[in-house]
């Protein structure tokens, strides 16, 4: 009977202690999340200020890419060695792939890139507001607010590339590597051989592919690459890529 009493008392005490720890858990979580939300708001405010200083009160055609330097200093890219994915004229296919398979990271998968992907914004002389209508289009002027942003973040993203990097190019084009694209004019020039070991071209082909890895434009790409960076090219059909991204058991390294 004494033993039974001890067991019953022990169980009762255990239940009581557990009950008592519930309000403590709530206090812990409430205080922790209040702290986090405060830190988050301060951080977001700083990033927003660094972002808007690039273009507010300015002619939206006179925003050079350097205007976003303070933003890049406030929100630098964390290098994702061996996982960085670049692209040119393959936006849909590459993002479809990275969304389904968690092997690679594109600029648009980063925090800053995903926040601004698809948006239009600009300032106006004499106003402290941000506008989303009446802004210059991508090709209306070279130094427009949106284009300079993508140029600047692309330079920073490429500068952070380390280990083996990948680029998906479009095999349905006669010139899959264009020196005028962001990839050709900015990213390739910012790759750093101190950090980056190789660039692996994945040329996405369709049934009637126009180019292959011996395309002349890849000679230009290799010439542009910093000497210490190795170059590889592989042709991969769009069907193979889609098959791979929809088969969860296939490891990333076996997609091509
Ligand atoms: N009008 C509007 N947007 C444009 C235009 C245009 N004329 N040209 C380019 N863009 C924007 C679009 O958002 C488009 O999807 O740039 C994107 C990429 O253009 P592409 O010519 O397909 O490729 P590229 O210029 O090489 O840029 C892609 O830069 O964003 C980085 O890291 C990313 O490696 C990627 C590369």
GROMACS .gro file of C-alpha atoms and ligand atoms in nm:
model
  292
    1UNK     CA    1   0.000   0.000   0.000
    2UNK     CA    2   0.286   0.237   0.085
    3UNK     CA    3   0.449   0.156  -0.248
    4UNK     CA    4   0.122   0.225  -0.430
    5UNK     CA    5   0.087   0.558  -0.246
    6UNK     CA    6   0.441   0.658  -0.350
    7UNK     CA    7   0.368   0.570  -0.714
    8UNK     CA    8   0.037   0.765  -0.713
    9UNK     CA    9   0.202   1.066  -0.549
   10UNK     CA   10   0.490   1.049  -0.798
   11UNK     CA   11   0.255   1.046  -1.097
   12UNK     CA   12   0.048   1.333  -0.950
   13UNK     CA   13   0.363   1.539  -0.892
   14UNK     CA   14   0.481   1.470  -1.249
   15UNK     CA   15   0.148   1.586  -1.394
   16UNK     CA   16   0.148   1.898  -1.174
   17UNK     CA   17   0.504   1.989  -1.276
   18UNK     CA   18   0.418   1.942  -1.644
   19UNK     CA   19   0.109   2.163  -1.604
   20UNK     CA   20   0.319   2.424  -1.431
   21UNK     CA   21   0.578   2.420  -1.708
   22UNK     CA   22   0.310   2.502  -1.970
   23UNK     CA   23   0.273   2.870  -1.866
   24UNK     CA   24   0.652   2.888  -1.847
   25UNK     CA   25   0.679   2.753  -2.203
   26UNK     CA   26   0.428   3.016  -2.314
   27UNK     CA   27   0.625   3.293  -2.142
   28UNK     CA   28   0.944   3.163  -2.305
   29UNK     CA   29   0.794   3.151  -2.655
   30UNK     CA   30   0.610   3.484  -2.618
   31UNK     CA   31   0.921   3.667  -2.501
   32UNK     CA   32   1.143   3.496  -2.760
   33UNK     CA   33   0.911   3.586  -3.048
   34UNK     CA   34   0.866   3.945  -2.923
   35UNK     CA   35   1.247   3.982  -2.922
   36UNK     CA   36   1.277   3.822  -3.266
   37UNK     CA   37   1.005   4.039  -3.413
   38UNK     CA   38   1.176   4.352  -3.275
   39UNK     CA   39   1.514   4.243  -3.425
   40UNK     CA   40   1.335   4.157  -3.752
   41UNK     CA   41   1.166   4.496  -3.772
   42UNK     CA   42   1.489   4.684  -3.705
   43UNK     CA   43   1.670   4.470  -3.966
   44UNK     CA   44   1.393   4.520  -4.226
   45UNK     CA   45   1.389   4.895  -4.163
   46UNK     CA   46   1.765   4.916  -4.223
   47UNK     CA   47   1.742   4.713  -4.545
   48UNK     CA   48   1.449   4.925  -4.668
   49UNK     CA   49   1.639   5.251  -4.598
   50UNK     CA   50   1.948   5.119  -4.781
   51UNK     CA   51   1.723   5.013  -5.072
   52UNK     CA   52   1.523   5.333  -5.115
   53UNK     CA   53   1.822   5.567  -5.085
   54UNK     CA   54   1.934   5.424  -5.422
   55UNK     CA   55   1.649   5.585  -5.618
   56UNK     CA   56   1.425   5.824  -5.415
   57UNK     CA   57   1.431   6.190  -5.526
   58UNK     CA   58   1.618   6.081  -5.841
   59UNK     CA   59   1.540   6.084  -6.210
   60UNK     CA   60   1.454   5.712  -6.266
   61UNK     CA   61   1.680   5.704  -6.572
   62UNK     CA   62   1.979   5.829  -6.372
   63UNK     CA   63   2.024   5.553  -6.118
   64UNK     CA   64   2.359   5.381  -6.179
   65UNK     CA   65   2.413   5.031  -6.044
   66UNK     CA   66   2.654   5.172  -5.781
   67UNK     CA   67   2.355   5.344  -5.621
   68UNK     CA   68   2.271   5.004  -5.473
   69UNK     CA   69   2.615   4.961  -5.309
   70UNK     CA   70   2.481   5.052  -4.961
   71UNK     CA   71   2.205   4.791  -5.004
   72UNK     CA   72   2.459   4.524  -5.092
   73UNK     CA   73   2.667   4.622  -4.788
   74UNK     CA   74   2.359   4.596  -4.565
   75UNK     CA   75   2.233   4.266  -4.712
   76UNK     CA   76   2.530   4.071  -4.849
   77UNK     CA   77   2.487   3.729  -5.013
   78UNK     CA   78   2.588   3.426  -4.813
   79UNK     CA   79   2.801   3.211  -5.044
   80UNK     CA   80   2.642   2.875  -5.120
   81UNK     CA   81   2.946   2.686  -5.246
   82UNK     CA   82   2.881   2.429  -5.524
   83UNK     CA   83   2.511   2.524  -5.532
   84UNK     CA   84   2.505   2.853  -5.719
   85UNK     CA   85   2.300   2.846  -6.035
   86UNK     CA   86   2.319   3.112  -6.308
   87UNK     CA   87   2.100   3.129  -6.616
   88UNK     CA   88   2.031   3.324  -6.934
   89UNK     CA   89   1.716   3.299  -7.149
   90UNK     CA   90   1.605   2.996  -6.944
   91UNK     CA   91   1.416   3.176  -6.665
   92UNK     CA   92   1.114   2.948  -6.652
   93UNK     CA   93   1.287   2.612  -6.689
   94UNK     CA   94   1.559   2.694  -6.435
   95UNK     CA   95   1.320   2.820  -6.167
   96UNK     CA   96   1.084   2.531  -6.223
   97UNK     CA   97   1.382   2.305  -6.156
   98UNK     CA   98   1.517   2.485  -5.847
   99UNK     CA   99   1.168   2.508  -5.698
  100UNK     CA  100   1.114   2.134  -5.722
  101UNK     CA  101   1.463   2.010  -5.637
  102UNK     CA  102   1.659   2.165  -5.355
  103UNK     CA  103   2.007   2.132  -5.509
  104UNK     CA  104   2.078   2.473  -5.656
  105UNK     CA  105   2.023   2.835  -5.562
  106UNK     CA  106   1.948   3.107  -5.819
  107UNK     CA  107   1.955   3.480  -5.747
  108UNK     CA  108   1.575   3.474  -5.747
  109UNK     CA  109   1.579   3.206  -5.473
  110UNK     CA  110   1.773   3.437  -5.237
  111UNK     CA  111   1.584   3.661  -4.994
  112UNK     CA  112   1.652   3.989  -5.176
  113UNK     CA  113   1.603   3.835  -5.521
  114UNK     CA  114   1.273   3.670  -5.434
  115UNK     CA  115   1.135   3.987  -5.272
  116UNK     CA  116   1.193   4.198  -5.584
  117UNK     CA  117   1.148   3.942  -5.863
  118UNK     CA  118   0.884   4.064  -6.107
  119UNK     CA  119   0.837   4.405  -5.940
  120UNK     CA  120   0.874   4.753  -6.086
  121UNK     CA  121   0.961   5.058  -5.877
  122UNK     CA  122   1.116   5.402  -5.913
  123UNK     CA  123   1.146   5.745  -5.758
  124UNK     CA  124   1.086   6.095  -5.888
  125UNK     CA  125   1.282   6.419  -5.854
  126UNK     CA  126   1.138   6.632  -5.576
  127UNK     CA  127   0.944   6.348  -5.412
  128UNK     CA  128   1.036   6.112  -5.130
  129UNK     CA  129   0.787   5.848  -5.250
  130UNK     CA  130   0.836   5.515  -5.425
  131UNK     CA  131   0.624   5.471  -5.738
  132UNK     CA  132   0.520   5.148  -5.905
  133UNK     CA  133   0.357   5.302  -6.213
  134UNK     CA  134   0.501   5.535  -6.475
  135UNK     CA  135   0.852   5.395  -6.428
  136UNK     CA  136   1.086   5.352  -6.728
  137UNK     CA  137   1.088   5.007  -6.893
  138UNK     CA  138   1.388   4.774  -6.899
  139UNK     CA  139   1.524   4.909  -7.230
  140UNK     CA  140   1.397   5.272  -7.211
  141UNK     CA  141   1.725   5.394  -7.064
  142UNK     CA  142   2.044   5.217  -6.948
  143UNK     CA  143   2.054   5.343  -6.591
  144UNK     CA  144   1.695   5.277  -6.491
  145UNK     CA  145   1.602   5.194  -6.131
  146UNK     CA  146   1.504   4.831  -6.188
  147UNK     CA  147   1.772   4.732  -6.439
  148UNK     CA  148   2.049   4.884  -6.226
  149UNK     CA  149   1.921   4.689  -5.927
  150UNK     CA  150   1.940   4.356  -6.115
  151UNK     CA  151   2.281   4.447  -6.255
  152UNK     CA  152   2.414   4.529  -5.908
  153UNK     CA  153   2.272   4.224  -5.729
  154UNK     CA  154   2.384   3.998  -6.014
  155UNK     CA  155   2.740   4.133  -5.977
  156UNK     CA  156   2.733   4.063  -5.603
  157UNK     CA  157   2.578   3.718  -5.650
  158UNK     CA  158   2.846   3.622  -5.905
  159UNK     CA  159   3.122   3.766  -5.687
  160UNK     CA  160   3.009   3.537  -5.403
  161UNK     CA  161   3.020   3.224  -5.625
  162UNK     CA  162   3.246   2.954  -5.486
  163UNK     CA  163   3.340   2.597  -5.567
  164UNK     CA  164   3.165   2.456  -5.873
  165UNK     CA  165   2.903   2.690  -6.022
  166UNK     CA  166   2.644   2.601  -6.285
  167UNK     CA  167   2.474   2.799  -6.560
  168UNK     CA  168   2.170   2.690  -6.760
  169UNK     CA  169   2.174   2.823  -7.115
  170UNK     CA  170   1.922   2.789  -7.394
  171UNK     CA  171   2.007   2.539  -7.669
  172UNK     CA  172   1.718   2.661  -7.885
  173UNK     CA  173   1.911   2.980  -7.958
  174UNK     CA  174   2.179   3.021  -8.224
  175UNK     CA  175   2.390   3.210  -7.967
  176UNK     CA  176   2.328   3.055  -7.624
  177UNK     CA  177   2.600   3.269  -7.465
  178UNK     CA  178   2.534   3.637  -7.526
  179UNK     CA  179   2.797   3.890  -7.414
  180UNK     CA  180   2.514   4.146  -7.384
  181UNK     CA  181   2.307   3.950  -7.132
  182UNK     CA  182   2.344   4.009  -6.757
  183UNK     CA  183   2.511   3.670  -6.738
  184UNK     CA  184   2.762   3.757  -7.013
  185UNK     CA  185   2.822   4.123  -6.938
  186UNK     CA  186   2.816   4.122  -6.557
  187UNK     CA  187   2.819   3.782  -6.390
  188UNK     CA  188   3.100   3.619  -6.589
  189UNK     CA  189   3.316   3.927  -6.530
  190UNK     CA  190   3.261   3.908  -6.155
  191UNK     CA  191   3.351   3.541  -6.108
  192UNK     CA  192   3.658   3.516  -5.890
  193UNK     CA  193   3.902   3.227  -5.944
  194UNK     CA  194   4.017   3.258  -5.582
  195UNK     CA  195   3.679   3.128  -5.478
  196UNK     CA  196   3.536   2.960  -5.786
  197UNK     CA  197   3.675   2.631  -5.914
  198UNK     CA  198   3.466   2.563  -6.223
  199UNK     CA  199   3.178   2.681  -6.437
  200UNK     CA  200   2.955   2.401  -6.565
  201UNK     CA  201   2.734   2.492  -6.858
  202UNK     CA  202   2.412   2.294  -6.880
  203UNK     CA  203   2.278   2.355  -7.228
  204UNK     CA  204   1.905   2.290  -7.229
  205UNK     CA  205   1.801   2.129  -7.553
  206UNK     CA  206   1.459   2.065  -7.702
  207UNK     CA  207   1.359   1.821  -7.974
  208UNK     CA  208   1.484   2.052  -8.245
  209UNK     CA  209   1.787   2.198  -8.075
  210UNK     CA  210   1.967   2.467  -8.267
  211UNK     CA  211   2.300   2.459  -8.084
  212UNK     CA  212   2.522   2.217  -7.898
  213UNK     CA  213   2.828   2.246  -7.675
  214UNK     CA  214   3.054   2.316  -7.974
  215UNK     CA  215   2.867   2.640  -8.044
  216UNK     CA  216   3.105   2.927  -8.127
  217UNK     CA  217   2.961   3.148  -7.854
  218UNK     CA  218   3.111   2.915  -7.590
  219UNK     CA  219   3.458   3.009  -7.717
  220UNK     CA  220   3.373   3.368  -7.622
  221UNK     CA  221   3.253   3.250  -7.282
  222UNK     CA  222   3.578   3.063  -7.216
  223UNK     CA  223   3.781   3.366  -7.322
  224UNK     CA  224   3.591   3.582  -7.072
  225UNK     CA  225   3.642   3.339  -6.783
  226UNK     CA  226   3.910   3.420  -6.529
  227UNK     CA  227   4.210   3.192  -6.608
  228UNK     CA  228   4.193   2.973  -6.298
  229UNK     CA  229   3.830   2.871  -6.354
  230UNK     CA  230   3.772   2.534  -6.527
  231UNK     CA  231   3.503   2.509  -6.794
  232UNK     CA  232   3.267   2.220  -6.876
  233UNK     CA  233   2.962   2.192  -7.098
  234UNK     CA  234   2.688   1.932  -7.109
  235UNK     CA  235   2.376   1.906  -7.327
  236UNK     CA  236   2.067   1.811  -7.130
  237UNK     CA  237   1.720   1.777  -7.277
  238UNK     CA  238   1.437   1.972  -7.118
  239UNK     CA  239   1.247   1.642  -7.084
  240UNK     CA  240   1.536   1.487  -6.886
  241UNK     CA  241   1.543   1.791  -6.658
  242UNK     CA  242   1.169   1.775  -6.596
  243UNK     CA  243   1.187   1.402  -6.532
  244UNK     CA  244   1.465   1.455  -6.279
  245UNK     CA  245   1.293   1.739  -6.093
  246UNK     CA  246   0.978   1.531  -6.053
  247UNK     CA  247   1.154   1.218  -5.924
  248UNK     CA  248   1.239   1.288  -5.558
  249UNK     CA  249   1.456   0.978  -5.519
  250UNK     CA  250   1.702   1.087  -5.791
  251UNK     CA  251   2.004   1.258  -5.631
  252UNK     CA  252   2.093   1.603  -5.761
  253UNK     CA  253   2.426   1.482  -5.900
  254UNK     CA  254   2.247   1.235  -6.130
  255UNK     CA  255   2.025   1.486  -6.309
  256UNK     CA  256   2.289   1.533  -6.581
  257LIG     N1  257   1.258   4.381  -7.046
  257LIG     C1  258   1.224   4.345  -6.920
  257LIG     N2  259   1.299   4.264  -6.847
  257LIG     C2  260   1.412   4.216  -6.900
  257LIG     C3  261   1.454   4.246  -7.030
  257LIG     C4  262   1.371   4.333  -7.105
  257LIG     N3  263   1.402   4.368  -7.228
  257LIG     N4  264   1.571   4.181  -7.053
  257LIG     C5  265   1.599   4.114  -6.944
  257LIG     N5  266   1.503   4.135  -6.851
  257LIG     C6  267   1.498   4.079  -6.718
  257LIG     C7  268   1.383   3.987  -6.708
  257LIG     O1  269   1.339   3.979  -6.575
  257LIG     C8  270   1.447   3.858  -6.752
  257LIG     O2  271   1.375   3.748  -6.710
  257LIG     O3  272   1.613   4.006  -6.695
  257LIG     C9  273   1.582   3.870  -6.686
  257LIG    C10  274   1.689   3.787  -6.746
  257LIG     O4  275   1.709   3.815  -6.879
  257LIG     P1  276   1.782   3.710  -6.975
  257LIG     O5  277   1.820   3.783  -7.098
  257LIG     O6  278   1.702   3.586  -6.990
  257LIG     O7  279   1.913   3.663  -6.895
  257LIG     P2  280   2.033   3.749  -6.842
  257LIG     O8  281   2.030   3.889  -6.893
  257LIG     O9  282   2.160   3.673  -6.866
  257LIG    O10  283   2.008   3.753  -6.684
  257LIG    C11  284   2.000   3.638  -6.605
  257LIG    O11  285   2.122   3.750  -6.434
  257LIG    O12  286   1.945   3.786  -6.293
  257LIG    C12  287   2.073   3.733  -6.303
  257LIG    O13  288   2.166   3.550  -6.175
  257LIG    C13  289   2.069   3.584  -6.275
  257LIG    O14  290   2.217   3.440  -6.402
  257LIG    C14  291   2.099   3.517  -6.408
  257LIG    C15  292   2.114   3.629  -6.508
   0.00000   0.00000   0.00000
